[in-house]
CSV table of C-alpha atoms in Angstrom, one decimal:
chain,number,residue,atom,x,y,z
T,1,UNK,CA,0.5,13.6,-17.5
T,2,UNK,CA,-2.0,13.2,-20.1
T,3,UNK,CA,-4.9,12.5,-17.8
T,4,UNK,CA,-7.7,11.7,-20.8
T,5,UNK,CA,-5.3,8.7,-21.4
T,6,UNK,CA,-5.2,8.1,-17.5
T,7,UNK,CA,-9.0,7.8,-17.1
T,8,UNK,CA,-8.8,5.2,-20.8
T,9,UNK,CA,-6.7,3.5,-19.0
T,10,UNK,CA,-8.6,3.0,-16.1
T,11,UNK,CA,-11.8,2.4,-17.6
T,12,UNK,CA,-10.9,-0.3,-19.2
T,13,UNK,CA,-9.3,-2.0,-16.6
T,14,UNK,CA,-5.7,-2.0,-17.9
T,15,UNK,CA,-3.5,0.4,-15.8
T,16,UNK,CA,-3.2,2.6,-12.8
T,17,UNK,CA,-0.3,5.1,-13.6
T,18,UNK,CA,1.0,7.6,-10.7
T,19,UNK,CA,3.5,10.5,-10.4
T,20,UNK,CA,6.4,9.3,-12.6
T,21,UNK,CA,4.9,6.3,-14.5
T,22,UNK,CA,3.4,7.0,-17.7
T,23,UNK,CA,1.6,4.9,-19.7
T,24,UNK,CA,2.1,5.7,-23.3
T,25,UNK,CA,0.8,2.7,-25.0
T,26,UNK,CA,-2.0,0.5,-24.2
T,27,UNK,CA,-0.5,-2.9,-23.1
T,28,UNK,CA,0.3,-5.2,-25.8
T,29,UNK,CA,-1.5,-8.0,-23.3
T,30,UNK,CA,-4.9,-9.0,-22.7
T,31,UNK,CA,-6.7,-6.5,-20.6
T,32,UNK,CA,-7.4,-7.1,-16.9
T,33,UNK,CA,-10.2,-7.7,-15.4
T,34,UNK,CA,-12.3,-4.6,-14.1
T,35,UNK,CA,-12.0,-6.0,-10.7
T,36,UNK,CA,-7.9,-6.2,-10.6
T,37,UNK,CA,-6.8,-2.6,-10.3
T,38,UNK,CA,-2.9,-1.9,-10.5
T,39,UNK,CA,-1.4,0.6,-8.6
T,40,UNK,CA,1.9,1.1,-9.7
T,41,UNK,CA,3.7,4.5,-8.8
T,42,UNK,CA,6.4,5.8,-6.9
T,43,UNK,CA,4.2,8.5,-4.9
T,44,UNK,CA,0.8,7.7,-4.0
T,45,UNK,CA,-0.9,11.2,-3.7
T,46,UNK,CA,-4.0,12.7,-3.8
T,47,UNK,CA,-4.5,12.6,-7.3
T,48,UNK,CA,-3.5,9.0,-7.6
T,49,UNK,CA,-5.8,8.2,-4.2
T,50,UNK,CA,-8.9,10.0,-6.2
T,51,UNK,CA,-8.3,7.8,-9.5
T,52,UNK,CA,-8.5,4.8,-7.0
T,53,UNK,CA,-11.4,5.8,-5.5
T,54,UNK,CA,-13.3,6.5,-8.6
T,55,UNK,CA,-12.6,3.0,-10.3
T,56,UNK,CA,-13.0,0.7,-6.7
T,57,UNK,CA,-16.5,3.1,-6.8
T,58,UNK,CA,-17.8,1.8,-9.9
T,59,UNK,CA,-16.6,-2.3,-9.4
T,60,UNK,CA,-19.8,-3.9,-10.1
T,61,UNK,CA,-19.0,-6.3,-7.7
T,62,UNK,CA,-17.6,-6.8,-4.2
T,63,UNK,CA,-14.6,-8.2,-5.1
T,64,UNK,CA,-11.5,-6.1,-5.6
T,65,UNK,CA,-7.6,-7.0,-6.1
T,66,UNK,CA,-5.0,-4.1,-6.3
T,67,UNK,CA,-1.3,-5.0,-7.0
T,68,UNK,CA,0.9,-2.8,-5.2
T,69,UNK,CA,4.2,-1.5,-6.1
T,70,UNK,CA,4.9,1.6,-4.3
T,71,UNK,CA,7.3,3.4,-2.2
T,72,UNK,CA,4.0,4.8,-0.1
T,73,UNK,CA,2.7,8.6,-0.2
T,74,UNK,CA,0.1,11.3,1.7
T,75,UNK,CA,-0.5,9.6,5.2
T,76,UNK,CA,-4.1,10.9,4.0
T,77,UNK,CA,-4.4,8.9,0.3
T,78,UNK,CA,-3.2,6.0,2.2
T,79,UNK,CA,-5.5,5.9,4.1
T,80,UNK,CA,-8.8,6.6,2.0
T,81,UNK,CA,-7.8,3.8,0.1
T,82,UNK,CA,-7.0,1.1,2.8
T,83,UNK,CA,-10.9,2.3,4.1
T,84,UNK,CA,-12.4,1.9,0.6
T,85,UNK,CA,-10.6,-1.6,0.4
T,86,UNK,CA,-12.1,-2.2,4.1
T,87,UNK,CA,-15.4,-1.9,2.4
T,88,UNK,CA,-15.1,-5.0,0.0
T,89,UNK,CA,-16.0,-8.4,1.1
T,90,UNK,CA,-13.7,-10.0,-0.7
T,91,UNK,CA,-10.4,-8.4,-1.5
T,92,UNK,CA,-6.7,-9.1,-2.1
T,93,UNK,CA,-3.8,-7.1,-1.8
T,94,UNK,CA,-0.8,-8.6,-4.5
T,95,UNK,CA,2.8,-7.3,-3.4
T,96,UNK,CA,5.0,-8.7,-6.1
T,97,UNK,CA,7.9,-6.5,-4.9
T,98,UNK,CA,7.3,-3.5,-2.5
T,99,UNK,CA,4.7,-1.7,-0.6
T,100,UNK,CA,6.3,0.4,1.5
T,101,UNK,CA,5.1,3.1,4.3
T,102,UNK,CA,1.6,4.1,3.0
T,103,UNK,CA,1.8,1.1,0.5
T,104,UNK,CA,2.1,-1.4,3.7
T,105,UNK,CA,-1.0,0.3,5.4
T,106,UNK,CA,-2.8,-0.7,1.9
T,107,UNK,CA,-1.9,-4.2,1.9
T,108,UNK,CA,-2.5,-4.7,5.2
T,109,UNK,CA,-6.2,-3.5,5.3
T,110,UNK,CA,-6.9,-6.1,2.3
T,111,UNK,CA,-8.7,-9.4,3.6
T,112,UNK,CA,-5.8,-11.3,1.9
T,113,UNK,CA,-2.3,-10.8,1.5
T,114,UNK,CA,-0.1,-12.1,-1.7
T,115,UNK,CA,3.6,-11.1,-1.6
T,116,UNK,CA,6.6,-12.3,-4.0
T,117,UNK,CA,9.5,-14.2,-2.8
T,118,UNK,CA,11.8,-11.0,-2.4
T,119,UNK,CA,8.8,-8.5,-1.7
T,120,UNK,CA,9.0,-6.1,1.1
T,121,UNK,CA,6.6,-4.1,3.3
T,122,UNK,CA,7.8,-1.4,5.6
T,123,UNK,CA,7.0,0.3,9.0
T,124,UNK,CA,3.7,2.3,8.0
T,125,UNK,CA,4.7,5.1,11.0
T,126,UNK,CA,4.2,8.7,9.5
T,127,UNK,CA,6.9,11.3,8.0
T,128,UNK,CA,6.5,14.6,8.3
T,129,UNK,CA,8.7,17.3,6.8
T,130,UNK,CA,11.0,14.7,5.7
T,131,UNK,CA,11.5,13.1,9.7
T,132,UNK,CA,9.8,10.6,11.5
T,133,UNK,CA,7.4,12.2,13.4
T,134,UNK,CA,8.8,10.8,16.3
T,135,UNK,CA,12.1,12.2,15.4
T,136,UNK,CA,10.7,16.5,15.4
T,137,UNK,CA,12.0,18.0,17.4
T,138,UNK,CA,10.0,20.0,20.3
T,139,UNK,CA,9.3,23.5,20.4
T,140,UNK,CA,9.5,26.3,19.5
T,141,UNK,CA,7.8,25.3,16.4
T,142,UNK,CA,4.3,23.6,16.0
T,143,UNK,CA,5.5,20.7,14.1
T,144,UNK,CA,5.9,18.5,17.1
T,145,UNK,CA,2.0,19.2,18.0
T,146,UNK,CA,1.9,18.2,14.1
T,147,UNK,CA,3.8,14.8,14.2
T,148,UNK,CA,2.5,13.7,17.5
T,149,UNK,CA,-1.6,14.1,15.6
T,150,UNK,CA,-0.1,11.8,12.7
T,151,UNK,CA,1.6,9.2,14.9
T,152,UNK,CA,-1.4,8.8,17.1
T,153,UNK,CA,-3.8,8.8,14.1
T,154,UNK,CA,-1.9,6.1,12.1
T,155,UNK,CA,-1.2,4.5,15.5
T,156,UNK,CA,-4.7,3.7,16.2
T,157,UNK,CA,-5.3,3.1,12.6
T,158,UNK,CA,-2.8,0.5,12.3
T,159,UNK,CA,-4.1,-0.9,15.9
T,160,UNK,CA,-7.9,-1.5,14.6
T,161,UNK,CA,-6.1,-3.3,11.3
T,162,UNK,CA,-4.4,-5.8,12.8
T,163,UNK,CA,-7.0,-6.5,15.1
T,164,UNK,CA,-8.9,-7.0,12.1
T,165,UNK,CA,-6.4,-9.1,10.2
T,166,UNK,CA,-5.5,-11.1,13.4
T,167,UNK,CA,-9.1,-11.7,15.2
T,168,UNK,CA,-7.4,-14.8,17.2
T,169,UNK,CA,-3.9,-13.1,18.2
T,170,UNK,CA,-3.5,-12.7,21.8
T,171,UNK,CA,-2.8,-8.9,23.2
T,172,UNK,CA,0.8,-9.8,23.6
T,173,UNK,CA,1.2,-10.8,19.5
T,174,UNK,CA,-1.2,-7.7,19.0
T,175,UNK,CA,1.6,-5.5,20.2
T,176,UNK,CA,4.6,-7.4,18.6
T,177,UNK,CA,2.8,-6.9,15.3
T,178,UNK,CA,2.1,-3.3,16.4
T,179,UNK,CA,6.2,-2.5,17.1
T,180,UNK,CA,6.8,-3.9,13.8
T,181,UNK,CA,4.8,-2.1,11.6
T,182,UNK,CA,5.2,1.2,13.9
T,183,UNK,CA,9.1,0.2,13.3
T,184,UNK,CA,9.9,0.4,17.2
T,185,UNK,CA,13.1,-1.2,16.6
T,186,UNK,CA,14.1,-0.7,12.7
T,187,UNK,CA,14.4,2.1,10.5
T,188,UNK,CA,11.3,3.4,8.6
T,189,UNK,CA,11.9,1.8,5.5
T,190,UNK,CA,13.7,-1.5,6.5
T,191,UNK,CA,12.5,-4.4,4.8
T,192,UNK,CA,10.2,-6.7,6.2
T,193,UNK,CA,9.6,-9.8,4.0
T,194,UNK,CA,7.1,-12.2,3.6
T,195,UNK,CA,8.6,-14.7,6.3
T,196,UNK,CA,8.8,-12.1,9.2
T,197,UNK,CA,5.2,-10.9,8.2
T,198,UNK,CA,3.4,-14.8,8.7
T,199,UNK,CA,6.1,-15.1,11.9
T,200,UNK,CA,4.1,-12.3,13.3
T,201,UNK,CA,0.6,-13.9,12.4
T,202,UNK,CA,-0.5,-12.4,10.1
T,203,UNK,CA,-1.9,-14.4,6.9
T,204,UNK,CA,0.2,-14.4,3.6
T,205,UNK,CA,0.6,-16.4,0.9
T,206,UNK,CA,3.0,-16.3,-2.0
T,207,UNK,CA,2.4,-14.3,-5.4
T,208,UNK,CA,2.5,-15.7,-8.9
T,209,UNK,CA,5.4,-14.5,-10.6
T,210,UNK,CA,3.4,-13.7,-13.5
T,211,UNK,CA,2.4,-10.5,-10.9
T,212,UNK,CA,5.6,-9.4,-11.0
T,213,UNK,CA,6.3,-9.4,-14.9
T,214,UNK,CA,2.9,-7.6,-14.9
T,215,UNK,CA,4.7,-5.1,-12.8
T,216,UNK,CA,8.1,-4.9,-14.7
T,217,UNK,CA,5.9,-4.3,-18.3
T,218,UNK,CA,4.4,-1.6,-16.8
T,219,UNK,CA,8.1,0.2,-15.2
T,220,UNK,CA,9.3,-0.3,-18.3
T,221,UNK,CA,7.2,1.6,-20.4
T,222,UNK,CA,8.2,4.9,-18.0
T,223,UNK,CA,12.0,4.5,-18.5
């Protein structure tokens, strides 16, 4: 990837391009707003969670809107950038087709929620070496030691967001919430649409559909 086109890009508000999507054009449309930052790759790693950081660190404002359309990433990038999005008092996540994994632990650490009428989040609970971590096996390797730190660390993680997002949710609701998006019951990337996500409390609200042909100009200029 051309990464002096990358940080253009990005300066000027137009694009966030990840592992697989290039952007070889500048977009025929009007520019975005500094504040609206797309992030729009298959793989959210640590060099896509560093070019995130660096434009959400120099918003002039406190008011931040990322649409998401990502298959999720490094437990680690995930997280970095659902804590810088913590940090903003007034910011929208925009789901106009999928977040999943890492992508839902984004989304959910926005102080509003936008999805599409067929968008999907996922169970946020981490993979490692290509399982569940609740699904390595035990000794005689380390990797179970390994898994268990992620699941706990993403457990509580996703534990303090909800209680965030859902200040008036009894403890019982809490935990419903907390079996979905740990997928207790479901596999890790099953679907979970917009009406199971406000049937569990949480606040969302539909997305334009103008989000989503934002999303599909951008796709197509990789294939």
């Amino acid at each position: 990837m051309n990464r002096a086109l990358l940080v253009t890009a990005l300066a000027a508000g137009s694009a966030l391009v990840g592992a697989g999507y290039f952007l070889r054009s500048r977009p025929s449309a009007r520019a975005l707003p500094s504040s609206i930052i797309p992030l729009i790759t298959p793989v959210i790693d640590i060099g896509v969670a560093e070019d995130v950081l660096e434009v959400m660190g120099q918003l002039p404002g406190d008011e931040v809107t990322l649409v998401l359309h990502t298959a999720g990433g490094c437990a680690t990038s995930c997280v970095m950038i659902a804590n810088a999005l913590r940090e903003f008092e007034r910011s929208t996540a925009i789901v106009p087709y999928m977040a999943l994994s890492g992508g839902t632990l984004i989304a959910l650490n926005a102080r509003k929620l936008q999805m599409g009428r067929d968008a999907s989040l996922s169970a946020v609970d981490p993979i490692v070496r290509g399982q569940r971590a609740r699904h390595v096996p035990e000794a005689p390797s380390p990797s179970k030691a390994h898994a268990r730190e992620y699941e706990l660390a993403i457990g509580r993680y996703l534990h303090d967001t909800l209680v965030e997002r859902m200040p008036d949710a009894s403890e019982v609701e809490l935990g419903r919430a907390f079996d979905v998006f740990m997928g207790e019951d479901s596999p890790h990337e099953w679907p979970i649409r917009r009406p199971e996500v406000a049937a569990l409390g949480l606040e969302v609200a539909p997305a334009a559909r103008s989000w989503a042909e934002m999303v599909d100009t951008y796709r197509r200029r990789w294939w």
